[in-house]
Short mmCIF file of C-alpha atoms and ligand atoms in Angstrom, two decimals:
data_model
loop_
_atom_site.label_atom_id
_atom_site.label_comp_id
_atom_site.label_asym_id
_atom_site.label_seq_id
_atom_site.Cartn_x
_atom_site.Cartn_y
_atom_site.Cartn_z
CA MET A 1 21.62 0.55 -22.92
CA THR A 2 18.83 -0.96 -20.89
CA LEU A 3 17.18 -4.36 -20.63
CA ASN A 4 13.58 -4.72 -21.69
CA VAL A 5 12.35 -5.40 -18.18
CA ILE A 6 10.68 -3.53 -15.30
CA PRO A 7 12.09 -2.91 -12.76
CA GLN A 8 15.34 -2.15 -14.55
CA PRO A 9 18.16 -4.25 -13.04
CA ASN A 10 20.73 -2.20 -11.18
CA LYS A 11 23.87 -3.39 -12.95
CA VAL A 12 24.19 -4.85 -16.43
CA ASN A 13 27.33 -5.50 -18.52
CA PHE A 14 26.63 -6.21 -22.16
CA PHE A 15 29.10 -8.42 -24.03
CA GLY A 16 27.63 -7.69 -27.48
CA GLY A 17 25.41 -9.98 -29.52
CA GLU A 18 22.35 -12.06 -28.78
CA ILE A 19 21.49 -15.70 -28.35
CA LYS A 20 18.30 -17.65 -29.00
CA ALA A 21 16.49 -18.66 -25.82
CA SER A 22 16.13 -22.18 -27.24
CA GLU A 23 19.93 -22.52 -27.45
CA LEU A 24 20.49 -21.60 -23.80
CA ALA A 25 20.92 -24.18 -21.04
CA VAL A 26 19.79 -22.64 -17.75
CA GLU A 27 21.82 -23.57 -14.69
CA TYR A 28 21.15 -22.54 -11.08
CA LYS A 29 23.85 -21.88 -8.49
CA LEU A 30 23.85 -20.82 -4.86
CA ASP A 31 25.99 -18.13 -3.29
CA GLU A 32 25.68 -17.60 0.47
CA THR A 33 27.24 -14.14 0.25
CA LEU A 34 24.38 -12.61 -1.76
CA GLY A 35 21.44 -10.79 -0.16
CA GLU A 36 18.10 -12.64 0.17
CA GLU A 37 16.56 -10.79 -2.79
CA ALA A 38 19.71 -10.42 -4.91
CA TYR A 39 20.53 -12.45 -8.00
CA ILE A 40 23.05 -12.69 -10.82
CA ILE A 41 22.27 -13.81 -14.36
CA ASP A 42 25.20 -14.61 -16.64
CA ILE A 43 24.32 -15.21 -20.28
CA GLN A 44 27.26 -16.37 -22.37
CA ASN A 45 28.65 -19.49 -24.07
CA ASN A 46 25.21 -21.08 -24.57
CA ARG A 47 24.57 -21.04 -20.85
CA ALA A 48 22.47 -18.87 -18.59
CA ILE A 49 23.83 -19.21 -15.07
CA ILE A 50 21.47 -17.93 -12.40
CA THR A 51 23.02 -17.40 -8.98
CA SER A 52 21.24 -16.49 -5.75
CA LYS A 53 21.45 -17.06 -2.02
CA GLY A 54 18.29 -19.16 -2.10
CA GLU A 55 14.78 -19.52 -3.45
CA ARG A 56 13.79 -15.91 -3.11
CA GLY A 57 16.61 -14.43 -5.18
CA ARG A 58 16.04 -17.21 -7.69
CA TYR A 59 12.37 -16.22 -7.93
CA TYR A 60 13.30 -12.63 -8.85
CA ALA A 61 15.95 -13.87 -11.29
CA ASP A 62 13.37 -16.09 -12.97
CA ILE A 63 10.97 -13.17 -13.41
CA THR A 64 13.72 -11.16 -15.09
CA TYR A 65 14.85 -14.09 -17.21
CA MET A 66 11.34 -15.00 -18.39
CA LYS A 67 10.69 -11.42 -19.47
CA LEU A 68 13.98 -11.26 -21.37
CA ALA A 69 13.30 -14.62 -23.02
CA GLU A 70 9.81 -13.53 -24.14
CA LYS A 71 10.97 -12.25 -27.50
CA GLY A 72 12.92 -15.40 -28.34
CA THR A 73 16.45 -13.98 -28.11
CA LEU A 74 18.44 -12.67 -25.16
CA PRO A 75 21.39 -10.30 -25.07
CA LEU A 76 24.73 -11.74 -23.99
CA CYS A 77 25.19 -10.01 -20.68
CA ARG A 78 25.84 -10.23 -16.94
CA ILE A 79 23.14 -8.88 -14.63
CA VAL A 80 24.02 -8.21 -11.00
CA ASP A 81 20.87 -7.09 -9.28
CA GLU A 82 19.36 -6.38 -5.90
CA PRO A 83 16.61 -3.99 -4.79
CA ALA A 84 17.14 -0.40 -3.74
CA TYR A 85 14.61 -0.91 -0.90
CA SER A 86 13.63 -3.88 1.21
CA TYR A 87 9.98 -2.72 1.45
CA ARG A 88 8.04 -2.49 -1.81
CA GLY A 89 4.37 -2.36 -0.99
CA PHE A 90 0.97 -2.00 -2.57
CA MET A 91 -2.14 -1.28 -0.52
CA ILE A 92 -5.71 -2.23 -1.38
CA ASP A 93 -8.69 -0.67 0.38
CA SER A 94 -11.27 -3.44 0.60
CA ALA A 95 -13.40 -1.53 3.12
CA ARG A 96 -15.01 1.15 0.96
CA HIS A 97 -15.54 -1.28 -1.91
CA MET A 98 -14.63 -4.94 -1.80
CA GLN A 99 -12.86 -6.88 -4.50
CA THR A 100 -13.52 -10.57 -5.05
CA ILE A 101 -10.79 -12.99 -4.03
CA ASP A 102 -10.15 -13.71 -7.73
CA GLU A 103 -9.78 -10.01 -8.48
CA ILE A 104 -7.32 -9.55 -5.63
CA LYS A 105 -5.33 -12.49 -7.00
CA LYS A 106 -5.19 -10.86 -10.43
CA TYR A 107 -3.84 -7.68 -8.86
CA ILE A 108 -1.29 -9.67 -6.86
CA LEU A 109 -0.11 -11.47 -10.00
CA ALA A 110 0.45 -8.14 -11.70
CA ALA A 111 2.23 -6.63 -8.68
CA ALA A 112 4.45 -9.71 -8.31
CA GLU A 113 5.62 -9.22 -11.89
CA PHE A 114 7.22 -5.95 -10.76
CA LYS A 115 8.82 -7.48 -7.66
CA PHE A 116 6.56 -5.94 -5.01
CA ASN A 117 6.97 -7.83 -1.74
CA VAL A 118 4.27 -6.44 0.61
CA PHE A 119 0.49 -6.44 0.30
CA HIS A 120 -0.87 -3.98 2.87
CA TRP A 121 -4.54 -4.89 3.19
CA HIS A 122 -6.84 -2.11 4.43
CA LEU A 123 -9.67 -4.21 5.82
CA CYS A 124 -11.85 -1.93 7.86
CA ASP A 125 -12.99 1.66 7.81
CA ASP A 126 -15.99 3.90 8.45
CA GLN A 127 -17.85 2.27 5.56
CA GLY A 128 -17.32 -1.38 6.37
CA TRP A 129 -15.66 -4.12 8.42
CA ARG A 130 -14.38 -6.93 6.18
CA ILE A 131 -12.84 -9.75 8.26
CA GLU A 132 -14.69 -12.74 9.66
CA CYS A 133 -14.41 -12.33 13.42
CA GLU A 134 -15.36 -14.69 16.23
CA SER A 135 -14.50 -12.51 19.23
CA TYR A 136 -16.86 -9.73 18.14
CA PRO A 137 -19.58 -11.17 15.87
CA GLU A 138 -21.51 -7.89 15.52
CA LEU A 139 -18.63 -6.63 13.36
CA ILE A 140 -19.74 -8.92 10.55
CA LYS A 141 -23.45 -8.77 11.34
CA VAL A 142 -23.67 -4.98 11.53
CA GLY A 143 -20.30 -3.42 10.65
CA ALA A 144 -19.94 -5.22 7.34
CA TYR A 145 -23.09 -3.68 5.80
CA ARG A 146 -24.15 -0.20 4.82
CA ASP A 147 -27.26 1.31 3.31
CA CYS A 148 -25.84 2.34 -0.01
CA HIS A 149 -23.71 0.97 -2.78
CA GLY A 150 -21.81 3.74 -4.53
CA PHE A 151 -20.75 6.84 -2.58
CA ARG A 152 -21.08 9.36 -5.36
CA SER A 153 -24.41 8.11 -6.62
CA GLN A 154 -25.75 7.25 -3.12
CA ASP A 155 -27.85 4.50 -4.68
CA ALA A 156 -30.01 2.84 -2.07
CA ARG A 157 -28.97 -0.79 -2.55
CA GLU A 158 -27.48 -2.31 0.57
CA TYR A 159 -23.76 -2.95 0.19
CA GLY A 160 -21.54 -5.23 2.17
CA GLY A 161 -19.87 -8.48 2.97
CA TYR A 162 -16.64 -9.69 4.45
CA TYR A 163 -13.85 -12.12 3.72
CA THR A 164 -13.97 -15.44 5.53
CA LYS A 165 -10.84 -16.55 7.30
CA ASP A 166 -10.38 -19.27 4.71
CA GLU A 167 -10.49 -16.69 1.93
CA ILE A 168 -7.95 -14.56 3.74
CA ARG A 169 -5.71 -17.60 4.28
CA ASP A 170 -6.04 -18.36 0.56
CA ILE A 171 -4.76 -14.86 -0.28
CA ILE A 172 -1.94 -15.15 2.27
CA GLU A 173 -0.85 -18.46 0.69
CA PHE A 174 -1.14 -17.03 -2.84
CA CYS A 175 1.09 -14.15 -1.78
CA LYS A 176 3.57 -16.38 0.03
CA GLU A 177 4.18 -18.34 -3.18
CA ARG A 178 5.23 -15.02 -4.69
CA TYR A 179 7.34 -13.83 -1.74
CA ILE A 180 4.73 -11.24 -0.83
CA GLU A 181 3.98 -10.62 2.84
CA VAL A 182 0.41 -9.67 3.77
CA ILE A 183 0.22 -6.92 6.40
CA PRO A 184 -3.33 -6.31 7.67
CA GLU A 185 -4.45 -2.86 8.75
CA ILE A 186 -6.89 -2.36 11.59
CA ASP A 187 -7.33 1.41 11.59
CA MET A 188 -7.77 2.99 15.05
CA PRO A 189 -8.82 5.14 16.88
CA GLY A 190 -10.31 7.00 13.86
CA HIS A 191 -11.98 5.59 10.74
CA THR A 192 -13.85 3.27 13.10
CA THR A 193 -17.53 3.98 12.38
CA ALA A 194 -18.08 0.35 11.31
CA ILE A 195 -16.76 -0.74 14.72
CA VAL A 196 -18.79 1.72 16.78
CA ALA A 197 -21.88 0.98 14.68
CA SER A 198 -21.46 -2.64 15.79
CA TYR A 199 -20.55 -1.85 19.43
CA PRO A 200 -21.81 1.68 20.25
CA ASN A 201 -20.46 1.52 23.81
CA LEU A 202 -16.93 1.78 22.36
CA SER A 203 -17.50 5.40 21.31
CA CYS A 204 -17.48 8.39 23.66
CA ARG A 205 -21.20 9.09 23.39
CA GLY A 206 -22.27 5.45 23.30
CA VAL A 207 -25.05 6.20 20.82
CA LYS A 208 -25.96 4.04 17.83
CA VAL A 209 -24.54 5.34 14.55
CA PRO A 210 -24.97 3.85 11.07
CA VAL A 211 -22.10 2.47 9.00
CA GLN A 212 -21.15 5.40 6.77
CA THR A 213 -22.36 5.63 3.19
CA ASP A 214 -20.08 8.40 1.96
CA GLY A 215 -16.38 9.26 1.96
CA GLY A 216 -14.91 11.61 4.55
CA ILE A 217 -13.71 11.87 8.13
CA PHE A 218 -16.21 10.98 10.84
CA LYS A 219 -16.38 12.08 14.45
CA ASP A 220 -17.65 8.98 16.27
CA ILE A 221 -14.33 7.27 16.84
CA LEU A 222 -13.15 4.90 19.57
CA CYS A 223 -13.17 6.49 23.04
CA ALA A 224 -9.63 6.68 24.43
CA GLY A 225 -10.88 7.12 27.99
CA LYS A 226 -12.77 3.84 28.43
CA GLU A 227 -10.78 0.83 29.57
CA GLU A 228 -13.21 -1.48 27.75
CA VAL A 229 -11.98 0.01 24.45
CA TYR A 230 -8.42 -1.15 25.17
CA GLU A 231 -9.71 -4.59 26.17
CA PHE A 232 -11.70 -4.71 22.91
CA CYS A 233 -8.67 -3.75 20.83
CA PHE A 234 -6.38 -6.28 22.52
CA LYS A 235 -8.81 -9.17 22.07
CA LEU A 236 -9.55 -8.19 18.48
CA LEU A 237 -5.85 -7.88 17.67
CA ASN A 238 -5.22 -11.32 19.21
CA GLU A 239 -7.56 -12.77 16.61
CA ILE A 240 -5.99 -10.77 13.79
CA CYS A 241 -2.46 -11.79 14.83
CA GLU A 242 -3.55 -15.43 14.87
CA LEU A 243 -4.93 -15.19 11.34
CA PHE A 244 -2.05 -13.35 9.66
CA PRO A 245 1.39 -14.98 9.87
CA SER A 246 3.24 -11.68 9.32
CA LYS A 247 5.06 -10.27 12.33
CA ARG A 248 4.11 -6.80 11.09
CA ILE A 249 0.74 -5.13 11.56
CA HIS A 250 -0.66 -1.70 10.64
CA ILE A 251 -2.82 0.11 13.20
CA GLY A 252 -3.81 3.13 11.10
CA GLY A 253 -3.89 6.22 13.30
CA ASP A 254 -4.78 8.64 10.49
CA GLU A 255 -7.47 11.31 10.43
CA ALA A 256 -8.80 10.90 13.98
CA PRO A 257 -10.91 14.00 14.77
CA LYS A 258 -10.88 14.97 18.43
CA ALA A 259 -14.36 16.56 18.68
CA ARG A 260 -15.88 13.74 20.76
CA TRP A 261 -12.81 13.35 22.95
CA CYS A 262 -12.97 17.07 23.84
CA ASN A 263 -16.49 16.59 25.22
CA CYS A 264 -16.07 13.19 26.82
CA GLU A 265 -15.72 12.93 30.60
CA LYS A 266 -13.78 9.69 30.34
CA CYS A 267 -11.34 11.01 27.73
CA GLN A 268 -10.80 14.17 29.77
CA ALA A 269 -10.27 12.11 32.94
CA LYS A 270 -7.68 9.99 31.11
CA ILE A 271 -5.84 13.12 29.99
CA LYS A 272 -5.62 14.29 33.63
CA GLU A 273 -4.78 10.92 35.07
CA GLU A 274 -1.93 10.35 32.61
CA GLY A 275 -0.62 13.92 32.79
CA LEU A 276 -1.19 14.49 29.08
CA LYS A 277 -1.24 17.93 27.49
CA ASP A 278 -4.23 17.59 25.22
CA GLU A 279 -6.33 15.33 22.98
CA GLU A 280 -3.46 14.97 20.49
CA GLN A 281 -1.34 13.48 23.26
CA LEU A 282 -4.28 11.30 24.20
CA GLN A 283 -4.00 9.76 20.75
CA GLY A 284 -0.27 9.27 21.43
CA TYR A 285 -1.14 7.52 24.71
CA PHE A 286 -3.75 5.36 22.95
CA THR A 287 -1.27 4.38 20.22
CA ASN A 288 1.48 3.59 22.71
CA ARG A 289 -0.77 1.25 24.68
CA ILE A 290 -1.72 -0.64 21.53
CA VAL A 291 1.90 -0.69 20.31
CA ASP A 292 3.14 -1.90 23.72
CA TYR A 293 0.62 -4.70 23.71
CA LEU A 294 1.45 -5.81 20.18
CA GLU A 295 5.19 -5.64 20.74
CA LYS A 296 5.35 -7.26 24.16
CA GLU A 297 2.53 -9.78 23.99
CA LYS A 298 2.60 -10.63 20.31
CA GLY A 299 6.15 -9.85 19.19
CA MET A 300 4.87 -7.61 16.40
CA GLU A 301 6.42 -4.67 14.60
CA VAL A 302 3.79 -1.94 14.35
CA PHE A 303 3.12 0.34 11.37
CA ALA A 304 1.02 3.53 11.51
CA TRP A 305 0.16 6.52 9.32
CA ASN A 306 2.15 9.73 9.81
CA GLU A 307 -0.49 11.49 11.98
CA THR A 308 0.76 9.22 14.68
CA LEU A 309 3.75 11.54 15.06
CA ASN A 310 1.56 14.56 15.85
CA SER A 311 1.40 13.86 19.59
CA GLY A 312 5.19 13.91 19.86
CA ILE A 313 5.12 11.02 22.33
CA VAL A 314 4.72 7.91 20.21
CA LYS A 315 7.29 5.15 20.65
CA ASP A 316 10.18 5.32 18.18
CA SER A 317 9.83 1.65 17.27
CA VAL A 318 6.75 2.40 15.15
CA VAL A 319 7.24 2.28 11.37
CA VAL A 320 5.63 5.45 10.04
CA CYS A 321 3.88 5.52 6.66
CA ASP A 322 4.32 9.02 5.26
CA TRP A 323 1.24 9.86 3.20
CA MET A 324 0.63 13.55 4.03
CA ASP A 325 3.19 15.23 6.25
CA ARG A 326 3.11 18.97 5.79
CA SER A 327 5.59 19.73 8.58
CA ASN A 328 8.48 17.33 7.85
CA LYS A 329 7.87 15.27 10.97
CA CYS A 330 8.67 12.07 9.10
CA GLU A 331 12.08 13.38 8.06
CA GLU A 332 12.83 14.41 11.66
CA TYR A 333 11.68 11.00 12.84
CA ALA A 334 13.89 9.18 10.34
CA ASN A 335 16.88 11.43 11.09
CA LYS A 336 16.56 10.41 14.74
CA GLY A 337 16.46 6.72 13.89
CA GLY A 338 12.75 5.96 13.23
CA LYS A 339 11.81 3.89 10.21
CA ILE A 340 9.56 5.35 7.51
CA ILE A 341 7.81 4.26 4.30
CA ALA A 342 7.26 6.71 1.44
CA GLU A 343 3.62 6.69 0.42
CA ASP A 344 3.13 10.26 -0.73
CA PHE A 345 -0.41 11.41 -1.49
CA TYR A 346 0.61 13.64 -4.38
CA HIS A 347 2.52 10.92 -6.21
CA TYR A 348 1.49 7.48 -5.01
CA TYR A 349 -2.27 7.75 -4.34
CA LEU A 350 -3.64 5.81 -7.26
CA ASP A 351 -7.30 6.73 -6.77
CA TYR A 352 -6.63 10.28 -7.96
CA PRO A 353 -7.11 11.11 -11.63
CA TYR A 354 -4.30 10.98 -14.15
CA GLY A 355 -4.89 14.66 -14.85
CA MET A 356 -3.67 15.38 -11.32
CA THR A 357 -1.08 12.62 -11.00
CA PRO A 358 0.23 11.68 -14.42
CA LEU A 359 2.51 8.68 -14.75
CA LYS A 360 5.63 10.80 -15.11
CA LYS A 361 4.97 12.47 -11.78
CA THR A 362 4.54 9.14 -10.01
CA TYR A 363 7.70 7.83 -11.67
CA GLY A 364 9.74 10.89 -10.77
CA TYR A 365 9.04 10.73 -7.04
CA SER A 366 12.02 10.19 -4.80
CA PRO A 367 11.44 8.62 -1.38
CA LEU A 368 14.67 10.26 -0.29
CA LEU A 369 13.05 13.47 0.91
CA GLU A 370 14.96 16.73 0.98
CA LYS A 371 15.34 17.08 4.72
CA LEU A 372 16.65 13.59 5.34
CA ASP A 373 20.26 13.42 6.48
CA LYS A 374 22.54 10.44 5.81
CA LYS A 375 21.13 8.40 8.67
CA GLY A 376 17.58 9.45 7.81
CA ARG A 377 18.01 8.19 4.25
CA GLU A 378 19.01 4.79 5.58
CA ASN A 379 15.80 4.71 7.60
CA VAL A 380 13.57 4.88 4.54
CA LEU A 381 12.52 1.24 4.33
CA GLY A 382 10.89 1.71 0.98
CA VAL A 383 7.82 2.71 -0.97
CA GLU A 384 4.15 1.85 -1.01
CA THR A 385 1.31 2.81 -3.32
CA PRO A 386 -2.30 2.60 -2.16
CA ILE A 387 -5.57 2.37 -4.03
CA TRP A 388 -8.41 3.81 -1.92
CA THR A 389 -11.80 2.74 -3.18
CA GLU A 390 -14.39 5.34 -2.19
CA TYR A 391 -14.79 6.11 -5.88
CA VAL A 392 -13.36 2.91 -7.28
CA GLU A 393 -16.34 0.60 -7.31
CA ASP A 394 -15.23 -2.20 -9.57
CA PHE A 395 -12.13 -4.04 -10.65
CA ASP A 396 -11.98 -2.57 -14.17
CA ARG A 397 -11.87 0.91 -12.69
CA MET A 398 -9.25 -0.21 -10.19
CA CYS A 399 -7.01 -1.57 -12.94
CA TYR A 400 -7.50 1.58 -14.98
CA MET A 401 -6.41 3.77 -12.05
CA CYS A 402 -3.51 1.59 -10.89
CA PHE A 403 -1.88 0.46 -14.10
CA PRO A 404 0.56 1.78 -15.13
CA ARG A 405 1.17 4.02 -12.07
CA LEU A 406 1.68 1.07 -9.73
CA ILE A 407 4.40 -0.14 -12.07
CA ALA A 408 6.22 3.19 -11.77
CA CYS A 409 6.25 2.80 -8.00
CA GLY A 410 7.53 -0.75 -8.46
CA GLU A 411 10.51 0.50 -10.43
CA SER A 412 11.25 3.14 -7.77
CA GLY A 413 11.22 0.46 -5.09
CA TRP A 414 13.73 -1.75 -6.86
CA THR A 415 15.85 0.35 -9.22
CA ARG A 416 18.28 2.83 -7.69
CA GLU A 417 17.61 6.42 -8.65
CA GLU A 418 20.73 6.77 -10.77
CA ASN A 419 19.50 3.86 -12.92
CA LYS A 420 16.00 5.19 -13.51
CA ASN A 421 14.94 6.85 -16.74
CA TYR A 422 11.38 7.84 -17.59
CA LYS A 423 11.68 7.62 -21.35
CA SER A 424 13.12 4.14 -21.19
CA PHE A 425 10.46 3.18 -18.62
CA ARG A 426 7.69 4.27 -21.01
CA ASP A 427 9.15 2.20 -23.82
CA ARG A 428 9.46 -0.87 -21.63
CA LEU A 429 5.96 -0.37 -20.28
CA TYR A 430 4.32 -1.01 -23.67
CA THR A 431 5.82 -4.49 -23.74
CA TYR A 432 3.86 -5.44 -20.59
CA LYS A 433 0.38 -4.79 -21.93
CA GLY A 434 -0.25 -8.36 -23.12
CA ARG A 435 1.34 -9.93 -20.07
CA LEU A 436 -0.91 -7.91 -17.74
CA LEU A 437 -3.94 -8.80 -19.83
CA SER A 438 -3.05 -12.46 -19.41
CA TYR A 439 -3.35 -11.89 -15.65
CA GLY A 440 -6.74 -10.21 -16.16
CA VAL A 441 -5.45 -6.67 -15.66
CA LYS A 442 -6.21 -4.05 -18.31
CA MET A 443 -3.83 -1.10 -18.25
CA ALA A 444 -5.09 2.44 -19.00
CA GLU A 445 -4.17 3.76 -22.44
CA ASP A 446 -1.36 6.26 -22.81
CA LYS A 447 -3.66 9.16 -23.70
CA GLU A 448 -5.05 8.81 -20.18
CA TRP A 449 -1.80 8.99 -18.23
CA ASP A 450 0.26 11.21 -20.48
CA PRO A 451 -1.00 14.82 -20.44
CA SER A 452 1.25 15.71 -23.35
CA LEU A 453 -0.96 13.64 -25.66
CA LEU A 454 -3.98 15.31 -27.14
CA ILE A 455 -6.77 15.51 -24.58
CA ARG A 456 -10.22 15.53 -26.09
CA THR A 457 -13.01 17.58 -24.50
CA ARG A 458 -14.91 14.44 -23.54
CA ASP A 459 -11.88 13.16 -21.63
CA MET A 460 -11.45 16.53 -19.94
CA LEU A 461 -15.04 16.42 -18.69
CA LYS A 462 -14.54 12.89 -17.44
CA ARG A 463 -11.47 14.00 -15.52
CA LEU A 464 -13.26 16.95 -13.98
CA LYS A 465 -15.98 14.59 -12.77
CA ASP A 466 -13.28 12.35 -11.25
CA MET A 467 -11.91 15.31 -9.37
CA LEU A 468 -15.15 15.95 -7.54
CA ASN A 469 -14.10 14.17 -4.41
CA PRO A 470 -13.01 15.95 -1.25
CA ARG A 471 -9.39 14.97 -1.21
CA ALA A 472 -8.87 15.90 -4.84
CA ILE A 473 -10.18 19.36 -4.02
CA SER A 474 -7.69 19.60 -1.15
CA VAL A 475 -4.89 19.08 -3.67
CA PHE A 476 -5.94 22.20 -5.49
CA LEU A 477 -6.16 24.18 -2.26
CA PHE A 478 -2.80 22.93 -0.99
CA PRO A 479 -0.75 22.02 -4.02
CA ASN A 480 2.67 20.58 -3.32
CA LYS A 481 5.78 22.09 -4.74
CA ASP A 482 6.23 20.01 -7.88
CA ASP A 483 2.61 20.26 -9.05
C1 ACM B 1 -4.97 8.19 4.54
O1 ACM B 1 -5.02 8.43 3.33
N1 ACM B 1 -5.89 8.70 5.35
C2 ACM B 1 -3.91 7.39 5.11
ZN1 ZN B 2 -14.15 9.34 25.17
#
């Protein structure tokens, strides 16, 4: 038997029978011995006793209780619950296409319902810089604007903008009320066209490049040989660390092509000077300098994408986000004591069509990868599901792509694997439709995310069109084993 709630609580004893919500007196108790996020709900003898260590556990208990009470009666039962993972994240890419502050709040409300506790905010990329910045004003004058609106259509309207610091603080506060931590990402040294468009001297060639108007991987990245680049990063990160209260920060590190570094005198001189093997190790050196600065000067914990492990020399204090690791480096890293987050492209990338990543596949993903040993499994901090927005231009589309798959990731973050069940999840999911709508989030219909339902030709064509983006094609060239 399960409770009609997502994520499914980890332990429930049913005593038999039900009671009307209106007949229950709710009482709150504290228990120092419980974990921060744990809670107990005891429903018997006309009382619902909610026990937690403090406010945070009580917040999760209340979410569970309110959902159970929705239908007017509650089962007599004892729920003893705490999350499988301490990190349960969702990522929004506001660089390729921005969302309004109100839209982001709607998304946060929906994510909070499923007990997510981290909002990883991807705020800059090749196609736009999105944070008000005083240290480097060209970032918002130049880097925040590009010459075209939609990538696929390449329509010639200018596109751009950025979030003011007050707007960002508003989101941080909104999240805090829901026990969600906001972790900003400043991607470097790659995915930095918006930065080098604003300050061309920060690239190897020093030539003016436009902010990109299409998806992809671009060569004009930050030069790792120029000292002024490190000074730029440190000063910029000072401002970011001042704005965001979190002691965790993401510095990207993904998809950094080395073409410019190979032909740059300064990058080559740095390789020699530091005794590095090649450009890959130069990225390791670059990352370590940034990580050192953030750790020592700012007391931060640093997150980075899994490419950061390619150099083999990156500090083992970095939390690695595993999105596309074809050579099991993340497992090795975790087995040796490094912390990782499961963010797998094939299961958790919500911008890919349902035809490629149906709900069941997202739900079935286990962050406990095959090659993890006992210690490695303990080093999986949790899960995260991103929505990249190259081809997600508006909020309706974003909701369609993310809901219900985000909810599946939410259940995997909280509910231990032995307590998960797809069929039950599907049944519970339907009961959330109205609640999500009340937050302003419209979930995709089941014929979209369930390939076993009849697919009409028109839908098939729509899906094929969705697949015409470069990373979707890569999935067909390099399918993973459970495709
Ligand atoms: C990524 O998708 N490049 C992290
Ligand atoms: Zn260079």
